[in-house]
PDB file of C-alpha atoms in Angstrom:
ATOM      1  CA  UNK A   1      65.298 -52.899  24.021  1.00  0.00           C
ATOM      2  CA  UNK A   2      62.244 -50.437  24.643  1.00  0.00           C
ATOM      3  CA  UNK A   3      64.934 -47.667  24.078  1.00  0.00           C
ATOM      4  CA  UNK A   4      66.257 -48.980  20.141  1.00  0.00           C
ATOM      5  CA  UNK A   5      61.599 -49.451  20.109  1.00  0.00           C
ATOM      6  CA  UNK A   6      61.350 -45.624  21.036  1.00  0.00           C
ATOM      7  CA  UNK A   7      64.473 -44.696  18.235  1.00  0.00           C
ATOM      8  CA  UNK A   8      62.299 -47.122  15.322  1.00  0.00           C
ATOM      9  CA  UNK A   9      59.095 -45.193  16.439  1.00  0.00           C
ATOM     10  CA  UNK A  10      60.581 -42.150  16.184  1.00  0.00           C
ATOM     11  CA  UNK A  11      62.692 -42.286  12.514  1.00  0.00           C
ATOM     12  CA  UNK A  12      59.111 -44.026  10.958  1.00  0.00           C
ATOM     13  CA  UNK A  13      57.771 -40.538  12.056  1.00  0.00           C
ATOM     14  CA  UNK A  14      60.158 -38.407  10.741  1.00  0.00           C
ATOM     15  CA  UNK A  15      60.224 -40.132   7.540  1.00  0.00           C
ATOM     16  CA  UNK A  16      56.391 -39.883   6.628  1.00  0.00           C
ATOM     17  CA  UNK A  17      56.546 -36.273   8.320  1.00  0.00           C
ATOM     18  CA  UNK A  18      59.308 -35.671   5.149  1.00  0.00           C
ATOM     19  CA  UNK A  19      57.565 -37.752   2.980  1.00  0.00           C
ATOM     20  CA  UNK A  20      54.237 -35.309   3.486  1.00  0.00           C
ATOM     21  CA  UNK A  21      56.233 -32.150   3.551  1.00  0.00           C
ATOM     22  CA  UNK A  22      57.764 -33.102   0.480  1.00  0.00           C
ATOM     23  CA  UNK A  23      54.586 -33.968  -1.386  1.00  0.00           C
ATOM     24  CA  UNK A  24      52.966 -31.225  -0.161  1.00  0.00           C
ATOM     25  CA  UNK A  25      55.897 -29.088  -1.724  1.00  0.00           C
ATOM     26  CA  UNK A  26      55.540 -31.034  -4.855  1.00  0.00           C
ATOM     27  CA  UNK A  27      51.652 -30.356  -5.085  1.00  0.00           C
ATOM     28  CA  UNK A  28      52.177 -26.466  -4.035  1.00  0.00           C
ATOM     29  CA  UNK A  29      54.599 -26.073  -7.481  1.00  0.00           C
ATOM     30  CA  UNK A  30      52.500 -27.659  -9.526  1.00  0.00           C
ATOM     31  CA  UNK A  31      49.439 -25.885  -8.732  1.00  0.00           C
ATOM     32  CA  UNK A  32      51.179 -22.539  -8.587  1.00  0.00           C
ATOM     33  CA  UNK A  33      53.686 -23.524 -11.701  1.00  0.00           C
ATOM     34  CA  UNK A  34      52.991 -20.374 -14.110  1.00  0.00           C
ATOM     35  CA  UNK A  35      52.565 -21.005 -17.703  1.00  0.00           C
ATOM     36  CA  UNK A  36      54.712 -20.698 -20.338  1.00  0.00           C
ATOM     37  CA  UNK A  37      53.489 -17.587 -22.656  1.00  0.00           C
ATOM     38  CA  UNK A  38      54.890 -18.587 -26.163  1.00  0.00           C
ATOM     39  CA  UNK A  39      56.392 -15.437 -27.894  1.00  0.00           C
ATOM     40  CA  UNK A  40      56.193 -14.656 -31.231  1.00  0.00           C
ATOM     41  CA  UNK A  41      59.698 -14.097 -33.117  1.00  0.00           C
ATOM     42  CA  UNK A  42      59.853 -12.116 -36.171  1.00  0.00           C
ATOM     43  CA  UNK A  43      61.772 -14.115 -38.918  1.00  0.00           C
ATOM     44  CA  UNK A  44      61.715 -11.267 -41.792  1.00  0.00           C
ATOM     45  CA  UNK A  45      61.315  -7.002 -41.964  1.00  0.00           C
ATOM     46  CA  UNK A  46      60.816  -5.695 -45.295  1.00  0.00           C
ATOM     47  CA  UNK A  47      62.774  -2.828 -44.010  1.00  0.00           C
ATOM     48  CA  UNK A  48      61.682   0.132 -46.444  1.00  0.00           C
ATOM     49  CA  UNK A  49      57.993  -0.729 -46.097  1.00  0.00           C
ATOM     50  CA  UNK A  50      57.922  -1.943 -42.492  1.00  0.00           C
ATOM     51  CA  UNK A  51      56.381  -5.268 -43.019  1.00  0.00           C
ATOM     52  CA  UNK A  52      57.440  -8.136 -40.798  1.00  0.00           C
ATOM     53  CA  UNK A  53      57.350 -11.912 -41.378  1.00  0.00           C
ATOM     54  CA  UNK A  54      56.097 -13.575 -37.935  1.00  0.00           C
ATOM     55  CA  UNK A  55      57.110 -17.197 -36.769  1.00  0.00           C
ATOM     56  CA  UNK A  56      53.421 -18.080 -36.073  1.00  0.00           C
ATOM     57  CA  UNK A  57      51.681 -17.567 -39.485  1.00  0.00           C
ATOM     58  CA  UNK A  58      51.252 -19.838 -41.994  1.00  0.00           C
ATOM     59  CA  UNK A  59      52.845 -21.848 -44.689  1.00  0.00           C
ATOM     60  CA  UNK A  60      50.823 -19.657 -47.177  1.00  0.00           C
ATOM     61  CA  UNK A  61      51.288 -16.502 -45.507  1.00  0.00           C
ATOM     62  CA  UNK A  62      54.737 -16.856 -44.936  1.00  0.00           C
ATOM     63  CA  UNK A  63      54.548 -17.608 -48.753  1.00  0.00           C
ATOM     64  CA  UNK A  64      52.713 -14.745 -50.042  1.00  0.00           C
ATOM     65  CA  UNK A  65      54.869 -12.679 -47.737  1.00  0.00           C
ATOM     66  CA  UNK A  66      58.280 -13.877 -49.785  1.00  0.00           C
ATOM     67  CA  UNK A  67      56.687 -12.924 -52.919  1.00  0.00           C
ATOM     68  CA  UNK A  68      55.684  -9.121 -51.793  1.00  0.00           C
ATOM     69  CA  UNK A  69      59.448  -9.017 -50.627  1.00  0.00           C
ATOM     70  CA  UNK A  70      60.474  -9.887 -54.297  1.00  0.00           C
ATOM     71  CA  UNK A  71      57.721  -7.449 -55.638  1.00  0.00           C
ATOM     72  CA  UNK A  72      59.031  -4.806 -53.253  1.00  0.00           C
ATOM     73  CA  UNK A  73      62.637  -5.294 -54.102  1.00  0.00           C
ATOM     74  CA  UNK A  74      62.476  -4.546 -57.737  1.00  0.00           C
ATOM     75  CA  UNK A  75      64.161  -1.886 -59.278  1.00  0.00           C
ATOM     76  CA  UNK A  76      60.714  -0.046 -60.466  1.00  0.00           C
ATOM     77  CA  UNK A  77      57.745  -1.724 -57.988  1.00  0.00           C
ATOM     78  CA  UNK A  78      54.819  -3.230 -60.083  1.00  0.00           C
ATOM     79  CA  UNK A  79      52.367  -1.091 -58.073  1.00  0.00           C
ATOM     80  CA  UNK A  80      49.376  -3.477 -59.641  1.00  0.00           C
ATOM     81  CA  UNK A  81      51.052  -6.797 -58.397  1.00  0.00           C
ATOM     82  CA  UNK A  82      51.596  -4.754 -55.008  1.00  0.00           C
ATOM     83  CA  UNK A  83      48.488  -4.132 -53.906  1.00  0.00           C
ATOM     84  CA  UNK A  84      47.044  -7.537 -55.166  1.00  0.00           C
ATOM     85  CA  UNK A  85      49.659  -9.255 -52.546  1.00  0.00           C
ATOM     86  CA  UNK A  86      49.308  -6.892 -49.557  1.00  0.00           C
ATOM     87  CA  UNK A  87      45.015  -7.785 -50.225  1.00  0.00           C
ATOM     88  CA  UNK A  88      45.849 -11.617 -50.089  1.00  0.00           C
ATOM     89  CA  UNK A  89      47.741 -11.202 -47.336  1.00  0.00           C
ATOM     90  CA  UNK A  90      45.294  -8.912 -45.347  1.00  0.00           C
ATOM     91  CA  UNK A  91      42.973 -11.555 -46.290  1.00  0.00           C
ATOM     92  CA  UNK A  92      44.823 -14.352 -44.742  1.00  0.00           C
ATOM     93  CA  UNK A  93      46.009 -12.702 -41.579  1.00  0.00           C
ATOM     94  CA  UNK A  94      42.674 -10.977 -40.775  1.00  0.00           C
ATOM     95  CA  UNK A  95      39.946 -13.520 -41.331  1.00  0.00           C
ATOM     96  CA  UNK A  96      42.167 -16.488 -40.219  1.00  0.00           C
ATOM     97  CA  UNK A  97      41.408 -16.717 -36.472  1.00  0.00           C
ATOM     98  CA  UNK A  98      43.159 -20.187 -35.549  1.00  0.00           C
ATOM     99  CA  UNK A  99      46.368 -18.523 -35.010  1.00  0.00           C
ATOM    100  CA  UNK A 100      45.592 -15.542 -32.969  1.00  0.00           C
ATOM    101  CA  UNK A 101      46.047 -16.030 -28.935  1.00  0.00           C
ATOM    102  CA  UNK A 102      42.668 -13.614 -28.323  1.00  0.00           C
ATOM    103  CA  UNK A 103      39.987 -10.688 -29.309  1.00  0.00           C
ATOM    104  CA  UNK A 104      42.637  -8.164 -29.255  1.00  0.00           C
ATOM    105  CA  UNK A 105      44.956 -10.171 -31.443  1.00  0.00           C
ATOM    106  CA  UNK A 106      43.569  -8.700 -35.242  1.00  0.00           C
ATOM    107  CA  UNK A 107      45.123  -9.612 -38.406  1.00  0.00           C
ATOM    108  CA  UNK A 108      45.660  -7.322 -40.793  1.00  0.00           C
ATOM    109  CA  UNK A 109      46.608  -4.717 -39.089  1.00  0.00           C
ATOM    110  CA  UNK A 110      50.321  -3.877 -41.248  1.00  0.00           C
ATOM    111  CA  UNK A 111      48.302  -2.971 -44.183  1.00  0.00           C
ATOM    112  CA  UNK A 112      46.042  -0.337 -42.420  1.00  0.00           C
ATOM    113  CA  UNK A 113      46.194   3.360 -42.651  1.00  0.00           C
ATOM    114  CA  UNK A 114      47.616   4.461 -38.915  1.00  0.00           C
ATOM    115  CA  UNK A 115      44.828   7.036 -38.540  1.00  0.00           C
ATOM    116  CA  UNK A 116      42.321   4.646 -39.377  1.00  0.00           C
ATOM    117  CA  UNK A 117      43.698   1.495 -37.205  1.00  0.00           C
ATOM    118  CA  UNK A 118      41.937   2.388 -33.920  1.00  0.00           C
ATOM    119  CA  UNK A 119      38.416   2.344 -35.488  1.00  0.00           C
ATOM    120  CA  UNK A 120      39.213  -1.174 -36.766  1.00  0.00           C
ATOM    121  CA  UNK A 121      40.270  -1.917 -34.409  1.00  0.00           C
ATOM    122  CA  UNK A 122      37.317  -1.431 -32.276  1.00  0.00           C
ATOM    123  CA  UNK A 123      35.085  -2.687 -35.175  1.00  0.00           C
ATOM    124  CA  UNK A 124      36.976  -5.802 -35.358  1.00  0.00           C
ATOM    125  CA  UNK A 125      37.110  -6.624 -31.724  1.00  0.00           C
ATOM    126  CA  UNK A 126      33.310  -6.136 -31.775  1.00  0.00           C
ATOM    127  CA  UNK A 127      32.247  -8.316 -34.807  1.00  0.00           C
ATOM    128  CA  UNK A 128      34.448 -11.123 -36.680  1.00  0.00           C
ATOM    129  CA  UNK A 129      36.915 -11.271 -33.095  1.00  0.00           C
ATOM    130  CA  UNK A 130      34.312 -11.034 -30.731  1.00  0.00           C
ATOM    131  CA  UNK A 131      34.288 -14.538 -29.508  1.00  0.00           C
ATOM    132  CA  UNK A 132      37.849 -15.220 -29.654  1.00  0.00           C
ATOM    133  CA  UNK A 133      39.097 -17.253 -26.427  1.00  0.00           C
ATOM    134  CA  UNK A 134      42.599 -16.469 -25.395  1.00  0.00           C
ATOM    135  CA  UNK A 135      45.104 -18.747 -26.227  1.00  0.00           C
ATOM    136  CA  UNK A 136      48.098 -17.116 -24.247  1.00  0.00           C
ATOM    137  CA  UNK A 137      49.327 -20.263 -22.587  1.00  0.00           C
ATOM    138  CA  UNK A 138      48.601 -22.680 -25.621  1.00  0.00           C
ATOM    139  CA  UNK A 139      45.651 -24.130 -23.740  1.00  0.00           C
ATOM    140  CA  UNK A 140      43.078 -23.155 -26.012  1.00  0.00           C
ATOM    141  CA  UNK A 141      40.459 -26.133 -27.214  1.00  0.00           C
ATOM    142  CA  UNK A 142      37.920 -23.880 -29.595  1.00  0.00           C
ATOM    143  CA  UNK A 143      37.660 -24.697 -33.254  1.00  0.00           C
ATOM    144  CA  UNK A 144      38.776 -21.322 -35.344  1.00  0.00           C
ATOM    145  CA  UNK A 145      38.652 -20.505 -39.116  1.00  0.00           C
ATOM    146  CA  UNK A 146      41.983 -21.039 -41.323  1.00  0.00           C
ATOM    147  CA  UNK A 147      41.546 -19.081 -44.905  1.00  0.00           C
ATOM    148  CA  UNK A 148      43.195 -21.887 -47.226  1.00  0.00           C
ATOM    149  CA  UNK A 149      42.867 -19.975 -50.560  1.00  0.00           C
ATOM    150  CA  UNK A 150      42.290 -16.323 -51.956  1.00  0.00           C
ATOM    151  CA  UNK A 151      41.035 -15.650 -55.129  1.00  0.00           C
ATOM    152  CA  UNK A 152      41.752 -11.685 -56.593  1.00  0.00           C
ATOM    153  CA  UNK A 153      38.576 -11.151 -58.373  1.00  0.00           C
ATOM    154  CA  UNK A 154      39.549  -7.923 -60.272  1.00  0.00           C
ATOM    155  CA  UNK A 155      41.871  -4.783 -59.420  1.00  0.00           C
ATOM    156  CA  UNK A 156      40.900  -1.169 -60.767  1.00  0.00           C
ATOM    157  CA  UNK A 157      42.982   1.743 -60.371  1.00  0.00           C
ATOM    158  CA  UNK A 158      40.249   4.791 -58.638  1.00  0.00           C
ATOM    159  CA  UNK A 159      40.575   7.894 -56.839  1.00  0.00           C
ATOM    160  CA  UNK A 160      39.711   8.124 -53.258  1.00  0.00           C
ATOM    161  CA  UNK A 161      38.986  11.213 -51.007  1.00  0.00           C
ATOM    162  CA  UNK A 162      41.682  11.012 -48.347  1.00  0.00           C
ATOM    163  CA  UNK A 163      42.238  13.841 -45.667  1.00  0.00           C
ATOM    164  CA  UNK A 164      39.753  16.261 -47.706  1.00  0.00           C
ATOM    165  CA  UNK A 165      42.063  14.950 -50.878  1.00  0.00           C
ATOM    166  CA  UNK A 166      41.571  12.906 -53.807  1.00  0.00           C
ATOM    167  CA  UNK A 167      44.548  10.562 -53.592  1.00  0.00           C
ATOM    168  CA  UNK A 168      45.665   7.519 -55.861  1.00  0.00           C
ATOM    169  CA  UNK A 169      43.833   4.418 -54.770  1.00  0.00           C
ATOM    170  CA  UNK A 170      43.505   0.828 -56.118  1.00  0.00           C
ATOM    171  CA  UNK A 171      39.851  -0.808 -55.650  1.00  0.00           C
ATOM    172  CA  UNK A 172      40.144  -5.175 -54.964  1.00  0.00           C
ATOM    173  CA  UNK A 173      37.296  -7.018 -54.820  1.00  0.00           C
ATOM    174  CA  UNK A 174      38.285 -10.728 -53.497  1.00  0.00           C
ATOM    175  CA  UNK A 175      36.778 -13.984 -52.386  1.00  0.00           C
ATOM    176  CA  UNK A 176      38.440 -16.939 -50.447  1.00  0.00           C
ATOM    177  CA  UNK A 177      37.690 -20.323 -48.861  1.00  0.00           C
ATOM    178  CA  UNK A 178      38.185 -22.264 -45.308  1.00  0.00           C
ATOM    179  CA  UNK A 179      40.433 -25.299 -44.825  1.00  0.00           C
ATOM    180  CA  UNK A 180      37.314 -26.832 -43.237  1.00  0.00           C
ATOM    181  CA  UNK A 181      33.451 -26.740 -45.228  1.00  0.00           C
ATOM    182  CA  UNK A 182      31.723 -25.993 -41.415  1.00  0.00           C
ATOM    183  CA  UNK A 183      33.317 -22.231 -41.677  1.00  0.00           C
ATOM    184  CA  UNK A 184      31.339 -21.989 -45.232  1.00  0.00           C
ATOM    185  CA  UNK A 185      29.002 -19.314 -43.689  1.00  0.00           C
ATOM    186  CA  UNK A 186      31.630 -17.545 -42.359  1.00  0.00           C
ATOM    187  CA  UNK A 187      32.260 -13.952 -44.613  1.00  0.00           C
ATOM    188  CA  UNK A 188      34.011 -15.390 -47.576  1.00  0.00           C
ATOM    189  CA  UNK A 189      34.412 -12.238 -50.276  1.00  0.00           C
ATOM    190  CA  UNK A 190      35.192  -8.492 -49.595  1.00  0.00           C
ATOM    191  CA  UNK A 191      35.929  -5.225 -51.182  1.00  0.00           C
ATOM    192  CA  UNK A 192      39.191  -3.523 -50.345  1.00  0.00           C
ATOM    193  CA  UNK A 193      40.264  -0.152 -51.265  1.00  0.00           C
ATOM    194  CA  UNK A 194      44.159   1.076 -51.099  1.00  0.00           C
ATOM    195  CA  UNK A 195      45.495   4.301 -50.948  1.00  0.00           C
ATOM    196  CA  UNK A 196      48.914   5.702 -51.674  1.00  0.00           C
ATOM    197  CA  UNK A 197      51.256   7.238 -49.242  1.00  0.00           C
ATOM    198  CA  UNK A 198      54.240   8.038 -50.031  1.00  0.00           C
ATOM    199  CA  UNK A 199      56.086   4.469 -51.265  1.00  0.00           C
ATOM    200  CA  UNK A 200      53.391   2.783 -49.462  1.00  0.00           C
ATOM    201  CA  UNK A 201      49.885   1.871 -49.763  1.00  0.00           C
ATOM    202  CA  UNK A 202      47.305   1.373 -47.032  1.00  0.00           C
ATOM    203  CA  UNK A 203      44.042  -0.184 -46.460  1.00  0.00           C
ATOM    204  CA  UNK A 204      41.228   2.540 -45.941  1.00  0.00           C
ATOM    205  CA  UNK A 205      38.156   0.665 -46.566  1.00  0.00           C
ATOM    206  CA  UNK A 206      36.772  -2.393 -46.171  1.00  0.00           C
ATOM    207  CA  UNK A 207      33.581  -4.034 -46.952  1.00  0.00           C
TER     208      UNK A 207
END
């Protein structure tokens, strides 16, 4: 009788000493569970020009970006209606924050001239990015800017001195609006200037 006692006593024990162990192993995944970092897939490549479509921009940048592709893929390129696009879509990707995952993450940055990037880089990172949270996990809870529309507000072919060069350039002056009115004194108009190089043209100014 005291023996079959002892055996109960003993298999309560080892049951709540498993039922502890196993919560404690429970508790130690969930507080060292890593996050999931959501990657970024590229949907389109305008192959000849390098631009790619990316799976996390928006409706009307994935728009604007199917209509540079049809620009781009004529037999003789409307270099007018070429730079207007590649300005709206700088315009969207680089002053629309909401989708970026931090600082570091700048829009814009297909259109720029390669020798230029790293000083906008570094400009942008300090100003209009500055106070970007990261978002790498998805876990982000700031409100950011979305551009909703981007008015061209003229277009006029100009010369621009370019490695000690006067080279071909196009001068855009634009202005655009936020989905939301409590980003309305956030920058809403700019003046872009594109140069040609080679088939391509790149963004060398911006103000």
């Amino acid at each position: 009788m005291k023996l079959k006692k002892k055996i109960k006593v003993i298999l309560i024990i080892v049951i709540v000493l498993a039922i502890i162990a196993g919560a404690g192993f429970v508790t130690y995944k969930v507080i060292n569970k890593k996050p999931v970092v959501k990657e970024t897939k590229v949907l389109k490549t305008i192959d000849e020009y390098g631009y790619e479509l990316k799976d996390n921009k928006s409706k009307q940048y994935k728009e604007l970006f199917k209509e540079l592709e049809k620009i781009l893929l004529e037999d003789k390129v409307d270099e007018e209606a070429y730079v207007k696009k590649i300005a709206e879509l700088f315009i969207y990707d680089f002053y629309t924050l909401s989708d970026k995952t931090a600082k570091t993450d700048v829009g814009g940055v297909d259109f720029v001239q390669s020798s230029a990037l790293a000083n906008f880089l570094i400009n942008a990172e300090d100003t209009y990015y500055k106070y970007v949270e990261s978002n790498l996990y998805g876990e982000r809870k700031q409100a950011l800017p979305t551009v909703n529309t981007v008015s061209i507000e003229s277009i006029t072919p100009t010369e621009f001195v370019y490695n000690n060069q006067k080279a071909a350039a196009y001068e855009v002056k634009l202005s655009w609006t936020y989905t939301e009115d409590k980003y309305s004194d956030y920058q809403n108009a700019a003046r872009l200037v594109f140069v040609k190089e080679d088939i391509k043209y790149y963004l060398v100014e911006l103000q």
